[in-house]
Short mmCIF file of C-alpha atoms and ligand atoms in Angstrom, two decimals:
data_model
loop_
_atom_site.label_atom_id
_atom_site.label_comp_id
_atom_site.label_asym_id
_atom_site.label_seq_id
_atom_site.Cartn_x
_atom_site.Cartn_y
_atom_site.Cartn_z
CA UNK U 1 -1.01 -12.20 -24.41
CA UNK U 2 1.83 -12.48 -21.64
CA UNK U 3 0.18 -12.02 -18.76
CA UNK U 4 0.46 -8.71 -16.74
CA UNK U 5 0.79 -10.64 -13.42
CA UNK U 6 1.05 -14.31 -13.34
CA UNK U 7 -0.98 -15.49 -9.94
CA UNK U 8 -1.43 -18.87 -11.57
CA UNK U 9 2.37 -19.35 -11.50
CA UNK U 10 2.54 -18.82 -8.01
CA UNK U 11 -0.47 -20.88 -7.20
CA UNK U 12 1.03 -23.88 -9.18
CA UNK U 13 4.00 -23.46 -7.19
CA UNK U 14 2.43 -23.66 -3.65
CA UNK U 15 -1.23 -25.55 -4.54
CA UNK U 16 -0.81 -28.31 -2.38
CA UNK U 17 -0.22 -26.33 0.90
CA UNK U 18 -3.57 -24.11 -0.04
CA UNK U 19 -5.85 -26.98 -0.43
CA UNK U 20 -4.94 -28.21 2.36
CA UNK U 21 -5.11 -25.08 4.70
CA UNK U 22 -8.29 -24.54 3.10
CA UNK U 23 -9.80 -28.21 3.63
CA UNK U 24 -8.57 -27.27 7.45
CA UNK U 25 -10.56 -24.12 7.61
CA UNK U 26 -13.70 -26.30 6.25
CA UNK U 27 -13.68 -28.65 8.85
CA UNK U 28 -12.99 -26.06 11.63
CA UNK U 29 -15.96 -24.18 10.74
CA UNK U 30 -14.64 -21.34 12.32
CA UNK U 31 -15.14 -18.75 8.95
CA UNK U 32 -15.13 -15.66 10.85
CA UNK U 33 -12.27 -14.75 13.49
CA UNK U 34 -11.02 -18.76 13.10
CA UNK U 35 -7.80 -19.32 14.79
CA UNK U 36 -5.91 -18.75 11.47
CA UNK U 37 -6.72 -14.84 11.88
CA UNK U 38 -4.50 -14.60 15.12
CA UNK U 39 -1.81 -16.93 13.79
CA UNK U 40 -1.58 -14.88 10.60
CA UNK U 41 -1.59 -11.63 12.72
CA UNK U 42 1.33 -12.82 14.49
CA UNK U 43 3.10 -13.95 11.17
CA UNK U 44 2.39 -10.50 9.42
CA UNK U 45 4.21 -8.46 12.56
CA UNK U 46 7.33 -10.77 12.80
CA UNK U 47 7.41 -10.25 8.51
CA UNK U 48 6.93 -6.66 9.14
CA UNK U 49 8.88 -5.99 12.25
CA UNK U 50 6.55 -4.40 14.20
CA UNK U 51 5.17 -5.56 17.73
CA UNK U 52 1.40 -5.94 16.86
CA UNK U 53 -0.56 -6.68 13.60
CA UNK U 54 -4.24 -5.98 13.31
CA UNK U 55 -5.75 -7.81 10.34
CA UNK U 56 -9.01 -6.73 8.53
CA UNK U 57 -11.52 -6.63 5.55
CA UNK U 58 -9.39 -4.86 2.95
CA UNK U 59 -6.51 -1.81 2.70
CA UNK U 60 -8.73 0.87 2.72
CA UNK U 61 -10.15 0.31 6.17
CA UNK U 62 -6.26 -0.43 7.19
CA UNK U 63 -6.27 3.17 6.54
CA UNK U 64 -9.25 4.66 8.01
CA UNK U 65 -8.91 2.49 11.16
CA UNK U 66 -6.04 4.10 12.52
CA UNK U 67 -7.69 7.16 11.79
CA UNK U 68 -10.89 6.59 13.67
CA UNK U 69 -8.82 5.58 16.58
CA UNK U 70 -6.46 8.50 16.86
CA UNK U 71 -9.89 10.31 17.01
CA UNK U 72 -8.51 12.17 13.30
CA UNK U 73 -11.82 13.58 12.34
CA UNK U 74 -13.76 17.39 11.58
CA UNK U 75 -11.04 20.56 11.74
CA UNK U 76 -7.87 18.16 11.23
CA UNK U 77 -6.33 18.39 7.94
CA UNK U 78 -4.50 14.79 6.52
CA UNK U 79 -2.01 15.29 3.94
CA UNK U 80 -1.18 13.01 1.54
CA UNK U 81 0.34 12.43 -2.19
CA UNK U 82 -1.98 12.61 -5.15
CA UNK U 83 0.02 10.18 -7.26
CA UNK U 84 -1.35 7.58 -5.38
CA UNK U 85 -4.63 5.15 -5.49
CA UNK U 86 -7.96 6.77 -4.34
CA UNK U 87 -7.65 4.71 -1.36
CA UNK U 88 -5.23 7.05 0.09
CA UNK U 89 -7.36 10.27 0.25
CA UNK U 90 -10.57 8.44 0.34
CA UNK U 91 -10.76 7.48 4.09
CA UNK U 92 -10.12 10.78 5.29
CA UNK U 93 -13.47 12.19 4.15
CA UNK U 94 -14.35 9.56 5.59
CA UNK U 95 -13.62 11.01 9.32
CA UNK U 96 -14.82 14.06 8.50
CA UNK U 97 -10.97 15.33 8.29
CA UNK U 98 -9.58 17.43 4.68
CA UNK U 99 -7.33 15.69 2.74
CA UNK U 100 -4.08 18.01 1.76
CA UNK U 101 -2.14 17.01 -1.16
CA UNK U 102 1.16 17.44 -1.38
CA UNK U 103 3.95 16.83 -4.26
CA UNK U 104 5.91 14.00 -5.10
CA UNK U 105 9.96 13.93 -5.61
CA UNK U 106 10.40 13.24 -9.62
CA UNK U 107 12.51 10.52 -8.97
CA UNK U 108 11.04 8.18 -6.63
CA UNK U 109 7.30 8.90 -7.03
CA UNK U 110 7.18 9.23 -3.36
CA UNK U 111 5.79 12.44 -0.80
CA UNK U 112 8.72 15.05 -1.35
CA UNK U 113 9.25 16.03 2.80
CA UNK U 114 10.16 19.94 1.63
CA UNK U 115 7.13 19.93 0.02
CA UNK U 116 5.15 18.18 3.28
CA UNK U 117 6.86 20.63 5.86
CA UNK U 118 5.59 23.69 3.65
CA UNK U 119 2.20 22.22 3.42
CA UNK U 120 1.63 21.66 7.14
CA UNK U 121 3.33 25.27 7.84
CA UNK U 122 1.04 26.21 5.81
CA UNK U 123 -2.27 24.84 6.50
CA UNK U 124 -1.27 26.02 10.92
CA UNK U 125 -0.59 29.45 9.61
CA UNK U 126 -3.98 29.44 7.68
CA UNK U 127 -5.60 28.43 10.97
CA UNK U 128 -8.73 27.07 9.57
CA UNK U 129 -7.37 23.13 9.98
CA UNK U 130 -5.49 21.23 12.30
CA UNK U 131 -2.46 19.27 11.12
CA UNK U 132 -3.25 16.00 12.71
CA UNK U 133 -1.44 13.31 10.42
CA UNK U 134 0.43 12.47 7.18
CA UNK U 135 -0.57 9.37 4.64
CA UNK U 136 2.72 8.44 3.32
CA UNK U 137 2.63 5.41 0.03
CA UNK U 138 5.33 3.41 -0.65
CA UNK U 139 4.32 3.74 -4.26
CA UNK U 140 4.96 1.34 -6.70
CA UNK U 141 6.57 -0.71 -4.04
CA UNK U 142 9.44 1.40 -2.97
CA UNK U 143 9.92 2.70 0.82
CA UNK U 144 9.16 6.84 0.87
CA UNK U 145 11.81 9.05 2.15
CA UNK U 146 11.17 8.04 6.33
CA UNK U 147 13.72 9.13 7.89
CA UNK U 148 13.15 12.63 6.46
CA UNK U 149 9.12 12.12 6.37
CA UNK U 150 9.05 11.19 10.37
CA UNK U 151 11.70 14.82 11.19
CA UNK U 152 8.81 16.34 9.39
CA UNK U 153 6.35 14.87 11.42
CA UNK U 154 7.44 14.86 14.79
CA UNK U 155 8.69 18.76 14.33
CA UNK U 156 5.56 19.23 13.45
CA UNK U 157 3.76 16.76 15.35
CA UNK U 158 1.63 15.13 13.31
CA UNK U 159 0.79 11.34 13.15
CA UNK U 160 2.90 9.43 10.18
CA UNK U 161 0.79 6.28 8.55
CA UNK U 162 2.61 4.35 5.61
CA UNK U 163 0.17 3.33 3.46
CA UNK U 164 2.21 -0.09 1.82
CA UNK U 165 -0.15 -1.69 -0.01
CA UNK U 166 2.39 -1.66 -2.77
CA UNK U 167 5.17 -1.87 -0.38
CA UNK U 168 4.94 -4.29 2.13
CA UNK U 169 8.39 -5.96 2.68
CA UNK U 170 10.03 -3.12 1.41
CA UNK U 171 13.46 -1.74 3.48
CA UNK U 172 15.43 1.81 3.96
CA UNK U 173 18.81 1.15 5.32
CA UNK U 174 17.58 -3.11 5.87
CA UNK U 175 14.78 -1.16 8.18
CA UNK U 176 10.91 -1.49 7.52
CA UNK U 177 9.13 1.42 6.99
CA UNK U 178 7.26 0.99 10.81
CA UNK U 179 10.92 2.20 12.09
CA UNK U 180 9.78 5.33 11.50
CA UNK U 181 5.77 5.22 10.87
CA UNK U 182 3.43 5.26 13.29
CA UNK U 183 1.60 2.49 11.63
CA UNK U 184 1.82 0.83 8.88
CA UNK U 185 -0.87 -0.47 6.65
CA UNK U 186 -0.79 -2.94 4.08
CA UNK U 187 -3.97 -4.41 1.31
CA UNK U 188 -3.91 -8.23 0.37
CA UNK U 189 -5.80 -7.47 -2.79
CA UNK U 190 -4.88 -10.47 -5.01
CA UNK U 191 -2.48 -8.53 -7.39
CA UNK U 192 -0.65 -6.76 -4.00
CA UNK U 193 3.16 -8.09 -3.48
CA UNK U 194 1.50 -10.32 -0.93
CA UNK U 195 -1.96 -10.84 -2.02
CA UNK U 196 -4.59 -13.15 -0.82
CA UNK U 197 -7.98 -14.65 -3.13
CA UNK U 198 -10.36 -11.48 -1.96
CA UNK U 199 -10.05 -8.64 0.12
CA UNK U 200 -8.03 -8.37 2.78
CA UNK U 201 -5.58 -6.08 4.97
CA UNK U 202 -3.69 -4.62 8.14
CA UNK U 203 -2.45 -2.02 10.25
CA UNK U 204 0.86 -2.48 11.60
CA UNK U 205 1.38 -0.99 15.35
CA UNK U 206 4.20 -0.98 17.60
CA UNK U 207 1.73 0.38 20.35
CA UNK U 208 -0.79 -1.81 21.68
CA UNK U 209 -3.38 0.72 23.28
CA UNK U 210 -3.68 1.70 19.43
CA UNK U 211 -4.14 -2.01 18.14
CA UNK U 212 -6.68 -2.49 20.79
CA UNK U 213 -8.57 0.68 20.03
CA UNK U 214 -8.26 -0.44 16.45
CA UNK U 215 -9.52 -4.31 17.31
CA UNK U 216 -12.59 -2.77 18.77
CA UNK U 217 -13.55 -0.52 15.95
CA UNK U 218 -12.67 -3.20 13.30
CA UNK U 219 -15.71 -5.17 15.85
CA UNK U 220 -18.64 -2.33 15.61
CA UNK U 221 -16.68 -0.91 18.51
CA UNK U 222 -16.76 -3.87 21.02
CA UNK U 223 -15.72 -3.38 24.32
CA UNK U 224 -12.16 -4.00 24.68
CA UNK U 225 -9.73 -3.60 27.81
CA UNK U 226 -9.83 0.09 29.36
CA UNK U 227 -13.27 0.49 28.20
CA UNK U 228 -16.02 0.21 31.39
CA UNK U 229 -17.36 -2.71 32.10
CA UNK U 230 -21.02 -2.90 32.30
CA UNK U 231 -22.28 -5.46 34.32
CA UNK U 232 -20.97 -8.33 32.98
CA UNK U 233 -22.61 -8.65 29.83
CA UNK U 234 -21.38 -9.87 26.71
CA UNK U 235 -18.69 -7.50 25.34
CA UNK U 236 -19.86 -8.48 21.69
CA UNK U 237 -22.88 -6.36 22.69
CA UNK U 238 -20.94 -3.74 24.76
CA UNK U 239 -20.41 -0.70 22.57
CA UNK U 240 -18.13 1.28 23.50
CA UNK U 241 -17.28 3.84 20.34
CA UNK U 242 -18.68 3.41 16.63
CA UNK U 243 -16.77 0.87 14.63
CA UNK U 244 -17.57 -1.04 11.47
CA UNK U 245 -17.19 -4.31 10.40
CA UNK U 246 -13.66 -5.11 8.97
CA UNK U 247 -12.60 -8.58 9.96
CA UNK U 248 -9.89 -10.61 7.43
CA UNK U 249 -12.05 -13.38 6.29
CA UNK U 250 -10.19 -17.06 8.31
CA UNK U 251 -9.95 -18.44 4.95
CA UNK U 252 -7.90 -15.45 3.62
CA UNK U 253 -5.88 -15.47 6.83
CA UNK U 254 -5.28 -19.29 5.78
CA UNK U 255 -4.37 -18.58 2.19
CA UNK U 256 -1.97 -15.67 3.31
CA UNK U 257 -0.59 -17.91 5.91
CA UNK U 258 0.96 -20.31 3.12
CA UNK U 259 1.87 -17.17 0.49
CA UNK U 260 3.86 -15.38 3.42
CA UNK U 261 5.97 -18.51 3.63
CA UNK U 262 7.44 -17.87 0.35
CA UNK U 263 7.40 -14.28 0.61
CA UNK U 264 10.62 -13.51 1.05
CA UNK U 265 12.42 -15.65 -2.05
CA UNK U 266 9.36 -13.81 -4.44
CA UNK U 267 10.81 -10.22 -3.39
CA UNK U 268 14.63 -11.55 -3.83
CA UNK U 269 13.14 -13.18 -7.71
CA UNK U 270 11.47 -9.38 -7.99
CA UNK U 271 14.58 -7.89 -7.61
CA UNK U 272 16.33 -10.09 -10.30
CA UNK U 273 13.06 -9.34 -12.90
CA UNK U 274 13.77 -5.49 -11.91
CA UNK U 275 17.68 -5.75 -12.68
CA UNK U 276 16.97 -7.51 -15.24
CA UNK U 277 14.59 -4.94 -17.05
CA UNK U 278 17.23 -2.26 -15.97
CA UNK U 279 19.69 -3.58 -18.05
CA UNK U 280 17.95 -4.17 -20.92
CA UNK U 281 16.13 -0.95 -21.41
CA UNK U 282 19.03 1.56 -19.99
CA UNK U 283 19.63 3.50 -23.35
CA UNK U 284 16.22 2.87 -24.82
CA UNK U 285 14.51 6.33 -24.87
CA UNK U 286 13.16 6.36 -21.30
CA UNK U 287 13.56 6.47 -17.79
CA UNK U 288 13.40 3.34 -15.71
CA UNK U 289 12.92 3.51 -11.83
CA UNK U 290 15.55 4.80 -9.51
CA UNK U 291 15.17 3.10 -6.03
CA UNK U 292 16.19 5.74 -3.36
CA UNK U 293 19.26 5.29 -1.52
CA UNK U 294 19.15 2.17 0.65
CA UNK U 295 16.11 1.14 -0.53
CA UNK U 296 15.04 -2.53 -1.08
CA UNK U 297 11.64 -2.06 -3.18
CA UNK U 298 9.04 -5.03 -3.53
CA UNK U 299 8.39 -4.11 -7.17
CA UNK U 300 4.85 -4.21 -7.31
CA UNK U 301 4.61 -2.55 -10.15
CA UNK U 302 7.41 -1.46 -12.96
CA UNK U 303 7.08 1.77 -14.07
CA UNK U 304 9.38 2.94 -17.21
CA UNK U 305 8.48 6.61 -18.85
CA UNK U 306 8.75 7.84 -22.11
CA UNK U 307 7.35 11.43 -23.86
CA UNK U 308 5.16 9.17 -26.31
CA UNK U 309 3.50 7.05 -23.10
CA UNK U 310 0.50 6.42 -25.37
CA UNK U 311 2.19 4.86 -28.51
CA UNK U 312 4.57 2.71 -26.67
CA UNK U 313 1.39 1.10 -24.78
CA UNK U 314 -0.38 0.63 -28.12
CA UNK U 315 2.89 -0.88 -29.60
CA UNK U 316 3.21 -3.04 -26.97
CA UNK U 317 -0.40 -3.98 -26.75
CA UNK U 318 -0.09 -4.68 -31.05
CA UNK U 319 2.97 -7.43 -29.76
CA UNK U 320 0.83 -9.69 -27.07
CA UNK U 321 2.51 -6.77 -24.35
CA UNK U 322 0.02 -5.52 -21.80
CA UNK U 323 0.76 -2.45 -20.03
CA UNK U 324 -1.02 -0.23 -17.27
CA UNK U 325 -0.98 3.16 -16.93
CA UNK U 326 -0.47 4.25 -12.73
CA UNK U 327 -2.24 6.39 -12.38
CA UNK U 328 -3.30 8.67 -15.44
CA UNK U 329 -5.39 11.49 -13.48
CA UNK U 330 -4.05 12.56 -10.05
CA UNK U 331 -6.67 13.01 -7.19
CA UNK U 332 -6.59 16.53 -6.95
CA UNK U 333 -7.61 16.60 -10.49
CA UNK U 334 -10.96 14.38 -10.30
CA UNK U 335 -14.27 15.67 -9.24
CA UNK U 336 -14.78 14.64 -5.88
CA UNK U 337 -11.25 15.51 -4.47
CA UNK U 338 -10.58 18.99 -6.76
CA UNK U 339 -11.76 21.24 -3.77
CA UNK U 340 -9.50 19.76 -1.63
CA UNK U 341 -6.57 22.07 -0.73
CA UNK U 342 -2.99 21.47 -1.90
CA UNK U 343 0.18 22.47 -0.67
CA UNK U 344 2.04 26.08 -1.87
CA UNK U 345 3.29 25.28 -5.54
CA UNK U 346 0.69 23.23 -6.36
CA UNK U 347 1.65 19.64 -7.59
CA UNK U 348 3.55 20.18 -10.96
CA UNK U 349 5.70 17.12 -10.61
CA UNK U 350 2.52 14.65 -10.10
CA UNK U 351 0.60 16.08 -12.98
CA UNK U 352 3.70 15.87 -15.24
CA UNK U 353 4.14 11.95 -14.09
CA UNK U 354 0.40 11.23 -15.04
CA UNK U 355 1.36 11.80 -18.42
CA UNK U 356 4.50 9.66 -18.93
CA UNK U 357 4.25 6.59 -16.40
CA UNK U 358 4.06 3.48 -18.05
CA UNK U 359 3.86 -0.32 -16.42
CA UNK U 360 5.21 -3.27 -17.33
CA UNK U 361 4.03 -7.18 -16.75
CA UNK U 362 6.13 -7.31 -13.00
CA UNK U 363 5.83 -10.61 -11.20
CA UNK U 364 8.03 -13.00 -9.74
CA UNK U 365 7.85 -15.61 -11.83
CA UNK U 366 8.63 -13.37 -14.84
CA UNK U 367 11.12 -15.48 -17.29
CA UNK U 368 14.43 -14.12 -18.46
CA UNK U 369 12.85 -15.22 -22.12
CA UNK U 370 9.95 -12.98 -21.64
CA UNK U 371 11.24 -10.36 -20.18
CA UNK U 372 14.24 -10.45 -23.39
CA UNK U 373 10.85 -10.53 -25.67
CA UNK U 374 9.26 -7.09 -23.72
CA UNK U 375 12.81 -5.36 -23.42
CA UNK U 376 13.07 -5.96 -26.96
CA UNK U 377 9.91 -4.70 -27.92
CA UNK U 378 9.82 -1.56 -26.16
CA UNK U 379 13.67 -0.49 -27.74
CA UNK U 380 12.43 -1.53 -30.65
CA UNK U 381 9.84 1.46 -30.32
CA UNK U 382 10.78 4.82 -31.38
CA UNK U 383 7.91 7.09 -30.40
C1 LIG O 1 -4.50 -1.09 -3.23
C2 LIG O 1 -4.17 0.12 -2.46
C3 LIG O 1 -4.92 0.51 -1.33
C4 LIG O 1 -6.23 -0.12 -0.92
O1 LIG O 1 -6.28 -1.45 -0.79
P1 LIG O 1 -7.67 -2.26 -0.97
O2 LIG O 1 -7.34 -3.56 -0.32
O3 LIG O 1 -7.93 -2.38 -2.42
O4 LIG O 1 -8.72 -1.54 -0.24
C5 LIG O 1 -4.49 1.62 -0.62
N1 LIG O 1 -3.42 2.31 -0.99
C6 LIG O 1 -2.68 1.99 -2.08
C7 LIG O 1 -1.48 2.81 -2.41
C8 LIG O 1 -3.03 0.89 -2.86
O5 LIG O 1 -2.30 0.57 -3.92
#
């Protein structure tokens, strides 16, 4: 079986600099907050050109921590896509607030902004919710429409997070998507873009009150600057608002320390491995991506679709070709989201998408022989 991701190629390639980063973290000792943590944080905001970067346990919690600190919680409504992970909807439960789902623009995947300005008009001239913030994803690795997402929000004003687990790295106009976001959060899970060997994430900030706010909470709600003082004790033991514990483990900061270096040439070899499918399947009978308009997308996954979705896989499957399907059911349609509200219209285009989406293996150290050996395969398919 080709593999769907190669991690092992990557290792190979940078093995030496991990063992030793993690033979450094052994005989610091220092497992939990270990000077790797900060030195990664710093990394992650000059990769992701923001000002601050807040690292912690995984890319949920980046989600939900910016939340919490914005104070997002009971009579706020959240919108968000469907087409997405359950991450995305999942922390805002969480606070208490109601998710909103909103469509999806057919070509891209990502939050249509008509679609987002009706649902928030909506949802104020209901008057049962307050429109408090908007969960953008960079699905599939591609930036979402910002510069018409943010008019949206600040018309409206509403908090914008981008949710780039998928994305990190990825570029509108040579911009990152924090240009326009109010923070941006990113998951290290190992099969990410940039993935570490566990759990791991971060919140991106250009504001530092927020990354503060957001370093206490990620501490069981230490005591940070601005909160009161009490008496000199210990701010470990100072609570000053309920947190949770989401710390980036130092060993993960170390691993992700030594990947980031080579970040940047594995999203130039993802875009060759994504021209490279183009050409080779334009004319089978399917759609491959389109990237929007001055986009730069970090390919973490590569999604083709085709009316037969289910015969391709199982063709491709029957030649050594593994395949994923992202994501078959949209969260408004499973149980514990389907009372959530949705925007007017209802989400037609993500329940269409569910049916036809199709991955491919996507990595950067895809070969031009494999890759001839999958386009070949799937044109040779005639579902
Ligand atoms: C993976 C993912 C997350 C959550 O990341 P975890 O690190 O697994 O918690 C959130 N949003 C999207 C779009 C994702 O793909």
């Amino acid at each position: 079986m080709i593999p769907f991701i190669d991690l092992a190629a990557q290792q190979a390639r940078i093995r030496p600099a991990l063992d030793a980063a993690i033979a450094r973290v052994l005989a610091h000792g220092g497992y939990v907050m270990g000077p790797e943590v900060a030195a990664f944080e710093t990394q992650l905001a000059a990769a992701g050109g923001a000002r601050r970067a807040l690292s912690c346990a995984n890319g949920t919690d980046a989600l939900a921590l910016p939340l919490l600190a914005w104070e997002i919680g009971a009579g706020d409504a959240v919108f968000c896509p469907s087409f997405t992970f359950a991450a995305t909807p999942e922390v805002i439960p969480w606070t208490g607030a109601t998710p909103v789902f909103v469509d999806i623009l057919p070509g891209t995947y990502n939050l249509d902004p008509e679609a987002l300005d009706a649902a928030i008009t909506a949802v104020r001239a209901e008057g049962a919710l307050r429109p408090a913030a908007v969960i953008a994803v960079d699905l599939f690795g591609q930036p979402a429409d910002y510069p018409r997402l943010a008019e949206v929000c600040r018309r409206q004003g509403v908090k914008l997070i981008a949710d780039s687990a998928q994305g990190f790295g990825c570029t509108l106009d040579g911009r990152p998507p924090i240009r326009w976001a109010d923070v941006v959060t990113t998951s290290f899970f190992p099969a990410k873009p940039l993935g570490c060997y566990g759990d791991g994430g971060a919140v991106l900030t250009d504001d530092d009150d927020l990354w503060t706010r957001m370093d206490s909470l990620r501490v069981h709600g230490k005591a940070v600057a601005g909160d009161p003082a009490a008496g000199g004790h210990e701010p470990k033991y100072l609570n000053a608002r309920v947190g949770m514990n989401s710390r980036l483990d130092t060993l993960q900061a170390a691993i992700l320390i030594e990947k980031l270096a080579i970040f940047a040439d594995e999203i130039d070899c993802r875009q060759a491995v994504a021209a490279r499918y183009a050409a080779g399947l334009a004319g089978a009978c399917l759609s491959v991506p389109a990237v929007i308009a001055g986009g730069v997308s970090t390919w973490a996954q590569y999604v083709i679709e085709h009316r037969d979705r289910d015969g391709l896989a199982a063709h491709l499957k029957s030649q050594g070709i593994p395949t994923a399907v992202y994501y078959p059911v949209p969260m408004h349609l499973q149980g514990p989201y389907a009372a959530f509200p949705r925007g007017p219209g209802g989400l037609p285009v993500s329940e269409a998408k569910a049916a036809t989406v199709l991955a491919l293996p996507m990595h950067p150290y895809l070969t031009a022989e494999i890759q001839d050996r999958i386009i070949a395969a799937v044109s040779a398919f005639n579902g």
